[in-house]
Short mmCIF file of C-alpha atoms in Angstrom, two decimals:
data_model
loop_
_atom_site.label_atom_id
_atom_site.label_comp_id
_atom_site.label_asym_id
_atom_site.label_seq_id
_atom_site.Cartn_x
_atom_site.Cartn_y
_atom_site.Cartn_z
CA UNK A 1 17.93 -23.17 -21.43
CA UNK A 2 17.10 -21.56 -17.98
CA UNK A 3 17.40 -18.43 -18.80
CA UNK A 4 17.98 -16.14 -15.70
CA UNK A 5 18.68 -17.93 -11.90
CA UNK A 6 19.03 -16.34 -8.95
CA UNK A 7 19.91 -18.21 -5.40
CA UNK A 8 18.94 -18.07 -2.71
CA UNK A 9 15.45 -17.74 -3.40
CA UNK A 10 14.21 -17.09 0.72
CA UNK A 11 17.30 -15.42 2.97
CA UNK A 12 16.73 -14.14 6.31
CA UNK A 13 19.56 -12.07 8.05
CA UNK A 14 20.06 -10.51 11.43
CA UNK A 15 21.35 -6.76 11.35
CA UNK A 16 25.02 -6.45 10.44
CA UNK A 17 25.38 -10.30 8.89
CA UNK A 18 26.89 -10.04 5.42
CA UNK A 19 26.01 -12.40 2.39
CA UNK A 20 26.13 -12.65 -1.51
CA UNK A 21 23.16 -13.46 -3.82
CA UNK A 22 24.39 -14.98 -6.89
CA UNK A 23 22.41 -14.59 -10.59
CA UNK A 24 23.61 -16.62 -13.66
CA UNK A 25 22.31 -16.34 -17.43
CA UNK A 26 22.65 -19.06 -20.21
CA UNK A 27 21.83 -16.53 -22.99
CA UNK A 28 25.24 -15.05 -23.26
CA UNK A 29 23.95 -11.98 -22.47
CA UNK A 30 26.79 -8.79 -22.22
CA UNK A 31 24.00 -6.66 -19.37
CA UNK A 32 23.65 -7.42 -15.95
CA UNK A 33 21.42 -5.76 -13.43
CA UNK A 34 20.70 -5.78 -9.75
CA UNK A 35 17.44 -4.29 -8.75
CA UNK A 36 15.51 -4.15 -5.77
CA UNK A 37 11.76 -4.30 -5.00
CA UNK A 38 9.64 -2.56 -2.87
CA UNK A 39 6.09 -1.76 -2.21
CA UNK A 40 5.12 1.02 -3.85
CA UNK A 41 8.21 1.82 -4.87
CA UNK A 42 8.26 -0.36 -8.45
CA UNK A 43 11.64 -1.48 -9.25
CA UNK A 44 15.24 0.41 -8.94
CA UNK A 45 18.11 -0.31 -10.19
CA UNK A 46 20.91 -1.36 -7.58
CA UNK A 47 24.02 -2.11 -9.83
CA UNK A 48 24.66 -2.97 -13.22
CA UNK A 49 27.17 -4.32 -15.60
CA UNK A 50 27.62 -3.84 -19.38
CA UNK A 51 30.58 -6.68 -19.60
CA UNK A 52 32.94 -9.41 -18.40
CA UNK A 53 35.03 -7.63 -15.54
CA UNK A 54 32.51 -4.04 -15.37
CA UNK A 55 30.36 -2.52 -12.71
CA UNK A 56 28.68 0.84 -12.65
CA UNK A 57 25.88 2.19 -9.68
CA UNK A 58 22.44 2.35 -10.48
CA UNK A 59 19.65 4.57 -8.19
CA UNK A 60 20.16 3.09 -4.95
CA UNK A 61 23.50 1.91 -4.72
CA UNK A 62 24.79 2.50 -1.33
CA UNK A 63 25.30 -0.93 1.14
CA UNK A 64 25.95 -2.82 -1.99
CA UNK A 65 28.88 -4.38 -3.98
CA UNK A 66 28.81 -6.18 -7.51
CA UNK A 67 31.11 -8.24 -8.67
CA UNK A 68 31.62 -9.91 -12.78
CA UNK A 69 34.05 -11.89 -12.72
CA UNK A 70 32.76 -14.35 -15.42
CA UNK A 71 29.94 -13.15 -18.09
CA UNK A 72 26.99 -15.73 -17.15
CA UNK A 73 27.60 -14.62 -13.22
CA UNK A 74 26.81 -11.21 -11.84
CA UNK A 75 27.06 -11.08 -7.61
CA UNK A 76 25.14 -8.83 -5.42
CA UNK A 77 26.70 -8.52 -1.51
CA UNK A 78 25.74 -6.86 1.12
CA UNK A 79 28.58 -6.36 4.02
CA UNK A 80 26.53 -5.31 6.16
CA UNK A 81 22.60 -6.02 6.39
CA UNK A 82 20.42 -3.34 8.07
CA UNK A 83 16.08 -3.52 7.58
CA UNK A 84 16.46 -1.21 5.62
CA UNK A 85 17.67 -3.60 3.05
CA UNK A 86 14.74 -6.14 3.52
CA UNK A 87 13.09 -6.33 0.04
CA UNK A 88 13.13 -8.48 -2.93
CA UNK A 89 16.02 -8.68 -5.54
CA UNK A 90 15.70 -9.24 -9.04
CA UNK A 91 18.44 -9.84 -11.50
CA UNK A 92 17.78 -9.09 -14.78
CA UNK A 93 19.98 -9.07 -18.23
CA UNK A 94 19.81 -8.30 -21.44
CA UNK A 95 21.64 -8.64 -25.51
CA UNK A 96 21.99 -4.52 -25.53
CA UNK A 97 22.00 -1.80 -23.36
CA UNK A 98 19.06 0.57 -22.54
CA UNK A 99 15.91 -0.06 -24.05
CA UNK A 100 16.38 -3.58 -24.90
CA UNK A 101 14.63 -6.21 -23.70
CA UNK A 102 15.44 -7.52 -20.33
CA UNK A 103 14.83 -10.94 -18.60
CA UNK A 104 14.09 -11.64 -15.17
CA UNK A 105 15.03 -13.90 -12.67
CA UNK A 106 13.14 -15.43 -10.21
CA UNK A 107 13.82 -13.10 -7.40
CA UNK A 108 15.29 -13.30 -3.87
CA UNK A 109 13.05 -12.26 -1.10
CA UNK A 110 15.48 -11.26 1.58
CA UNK A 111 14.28 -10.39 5.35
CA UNK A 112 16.67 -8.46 7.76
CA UNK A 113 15.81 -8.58 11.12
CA UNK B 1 15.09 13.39 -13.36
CA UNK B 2 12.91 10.68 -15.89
CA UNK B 3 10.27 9.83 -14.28
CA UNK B 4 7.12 7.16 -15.24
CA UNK B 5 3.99 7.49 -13.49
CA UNK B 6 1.68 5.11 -13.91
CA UNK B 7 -2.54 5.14 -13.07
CA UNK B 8 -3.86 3.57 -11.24
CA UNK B 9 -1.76 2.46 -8.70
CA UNK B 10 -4.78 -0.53 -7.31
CA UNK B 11 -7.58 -1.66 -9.92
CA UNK B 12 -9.93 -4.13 -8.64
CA UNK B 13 -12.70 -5.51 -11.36
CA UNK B 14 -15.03 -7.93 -11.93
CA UNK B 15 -14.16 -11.05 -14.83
CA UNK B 16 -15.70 -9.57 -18.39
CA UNK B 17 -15.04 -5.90 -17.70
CA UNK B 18 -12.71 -3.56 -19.82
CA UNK B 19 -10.02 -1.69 -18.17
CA UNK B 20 -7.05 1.23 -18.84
CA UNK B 21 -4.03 1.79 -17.27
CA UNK B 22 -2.10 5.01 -17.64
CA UNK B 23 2.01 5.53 -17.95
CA UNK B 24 2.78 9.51 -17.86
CA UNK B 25 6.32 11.42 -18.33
CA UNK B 26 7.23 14.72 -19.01
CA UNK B 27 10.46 13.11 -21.03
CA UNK B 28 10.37 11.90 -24.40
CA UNK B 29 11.28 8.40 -25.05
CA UNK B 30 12.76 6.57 -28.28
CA UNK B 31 10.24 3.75 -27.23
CA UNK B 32 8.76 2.35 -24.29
CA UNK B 33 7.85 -1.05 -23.09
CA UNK B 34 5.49 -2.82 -20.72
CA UNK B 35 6.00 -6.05 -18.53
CA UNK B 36 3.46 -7.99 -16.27
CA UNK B 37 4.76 -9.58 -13.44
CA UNK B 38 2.99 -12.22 -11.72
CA UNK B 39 3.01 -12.81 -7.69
CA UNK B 40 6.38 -14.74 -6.88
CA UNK B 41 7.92 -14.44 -10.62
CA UNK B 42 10.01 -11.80 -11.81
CA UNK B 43 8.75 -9.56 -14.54
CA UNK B 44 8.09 -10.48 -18.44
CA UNK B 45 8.14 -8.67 -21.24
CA UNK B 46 4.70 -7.75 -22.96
CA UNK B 47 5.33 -5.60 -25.73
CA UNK B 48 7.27 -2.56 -26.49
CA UNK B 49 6.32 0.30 -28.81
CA UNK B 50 8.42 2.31 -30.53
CA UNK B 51 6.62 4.91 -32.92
CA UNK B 52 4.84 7.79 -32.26
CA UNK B 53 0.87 6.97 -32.22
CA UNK B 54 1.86 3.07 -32.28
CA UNK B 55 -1.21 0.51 -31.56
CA UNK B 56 0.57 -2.91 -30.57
CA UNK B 57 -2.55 -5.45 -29.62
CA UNK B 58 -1.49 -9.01 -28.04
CA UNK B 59 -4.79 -11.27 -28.34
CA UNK B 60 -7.19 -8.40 -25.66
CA UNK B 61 -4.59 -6.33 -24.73
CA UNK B 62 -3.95 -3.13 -26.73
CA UNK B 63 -0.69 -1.33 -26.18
CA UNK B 64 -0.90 2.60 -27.66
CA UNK B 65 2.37 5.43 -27.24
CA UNK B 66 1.45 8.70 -27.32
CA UNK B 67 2.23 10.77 -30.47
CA UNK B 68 4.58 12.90 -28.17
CA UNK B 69 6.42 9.48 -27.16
CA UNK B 70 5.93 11.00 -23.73
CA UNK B 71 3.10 8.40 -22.42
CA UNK B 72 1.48 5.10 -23.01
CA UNK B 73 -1.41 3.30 -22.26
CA UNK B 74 -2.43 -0.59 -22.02
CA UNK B 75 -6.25 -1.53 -22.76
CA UNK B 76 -7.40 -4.69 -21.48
CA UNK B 77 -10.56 -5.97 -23.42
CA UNK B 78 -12.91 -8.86 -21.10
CA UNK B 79 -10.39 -9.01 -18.48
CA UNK B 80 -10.01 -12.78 -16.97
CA UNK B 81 -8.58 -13.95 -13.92
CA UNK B 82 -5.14 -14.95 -15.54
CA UNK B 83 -4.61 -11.16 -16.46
CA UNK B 84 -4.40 -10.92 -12.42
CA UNK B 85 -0.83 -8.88 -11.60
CA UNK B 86 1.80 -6.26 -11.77
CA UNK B 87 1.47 -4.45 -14.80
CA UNK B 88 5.28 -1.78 -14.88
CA UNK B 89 6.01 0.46 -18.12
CA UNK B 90 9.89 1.30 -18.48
CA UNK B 91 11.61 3.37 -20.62
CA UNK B 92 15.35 3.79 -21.31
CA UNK B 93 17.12 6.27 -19.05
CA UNK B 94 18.97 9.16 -20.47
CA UNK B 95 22.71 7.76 -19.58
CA UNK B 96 21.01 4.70 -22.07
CA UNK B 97 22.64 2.29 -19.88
CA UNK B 98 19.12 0.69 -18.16
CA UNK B 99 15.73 1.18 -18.14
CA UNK B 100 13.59 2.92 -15.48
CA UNK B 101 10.50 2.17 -14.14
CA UNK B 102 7.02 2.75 -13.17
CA UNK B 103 5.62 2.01 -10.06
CA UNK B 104 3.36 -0.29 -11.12
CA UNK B 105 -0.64 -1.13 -11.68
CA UNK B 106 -1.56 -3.79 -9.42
CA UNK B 107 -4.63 -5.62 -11.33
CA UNK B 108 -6.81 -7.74 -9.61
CA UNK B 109 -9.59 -9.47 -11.69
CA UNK B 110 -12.49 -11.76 -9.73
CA UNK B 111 -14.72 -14.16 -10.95
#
């Protein structure tokens, strides 16, 4: 039982190179989330997903896409990479919505140059 | 707009000393939780509270939510080195769909 994954765990981009991080849970989890981290700044919430085939934008959504295509997977792109987007990414999910407990991946630290 | 604020942002303290940190709002919350996350590692679940005046304790740490439900505090009792990290409160956002969070208590302890 893994729990959460994320990969990469180390990226580093140059300005306007696109990729995908990928996060997969065993626990059969319905919620997703995408957040970023930065000093500071605590944790906000990117994108998240309450099902199979859903996607809704968090605080900070804007250079991002999500994609759920299967439960256990929940994708995180960016098209186009600017600095402003170097931070670390957590995934996170959860049984319910809300104010239920949520488990963490490992994180991605990603660095655009 | 919900927002957590926690105090203090940087605590540095010796092995063997007690210690507080604060998490404020001017919301109400059906319940609140707290997470440590270590350097590297994403962030784990310590406890959450859910009644007014609750006292959760977890071996020397001693969770408390307000009567209100509008703030929190974590008490650690003869800090050690291992209780070195991130220390975030989040509550559920209004829409219910996430939670929101503090910006965090960075806890160093030194032997």
């Amino acid at each position: 039982n893994a729990g959460v994954t994320q990969t990469p765990k180390f990226r580093v981009l140059k300005t306007g190179q696109s990729m995908t991080l990928l996060c997969a849970q065993d626990m059969n989890h319905e919620y997703m989330y995408w957040y970023r981290q930065d000093p500071g700044m605590g944790l906000r919430l990117i994108h998240y997903s309450v099902g199979e085939g859903t996607t809704a934008k968090g605080e900070v959504p804007d250079g991002y896409n999500v994609s759920r295509l299967k439960k256990q997977n929940f994708l995180l792109g960016l098209e186009s990479a600017a600095p402003s987007q170097t931070s670390v990414y957590f995934c996170a999910s959860s049984y319910l919505a809300g104010g239920n407990t949520q488990y963490f991946g490992p994180g991605t630290r990603l660095t655009v140059l | 707009t919900q927002l957590l604020e926690q105090s203090p942002q940087f605590l540095s303290i010796q092995e063997g000393e007690n210690l507080t940190v604060y998490c404020n709002s001017s919301s109400v919350f059906s319940s609140l939780q707290w997470y440590r996350q270590e350097p590297g590692e994403g962030p784990v679940l310590l406890v959450t509270v859910v009644t007014g005046g609750e006292v959760k304790k977890l071996k020397r740490l001693t969770f408390q939510f307000g009567d209100a439900r509008k703030d929190s505090s974590l008490h650690i009792t003869a800090a050690q080195t291992g209780d070195t990290g991130l220390y975030l409160c989040a509550a559920e956002n209004q829409a219910g769909t996430a939670l929101i969070f503090g910006k965090g208590t960075t806890l160093s302890v030194s032997s």
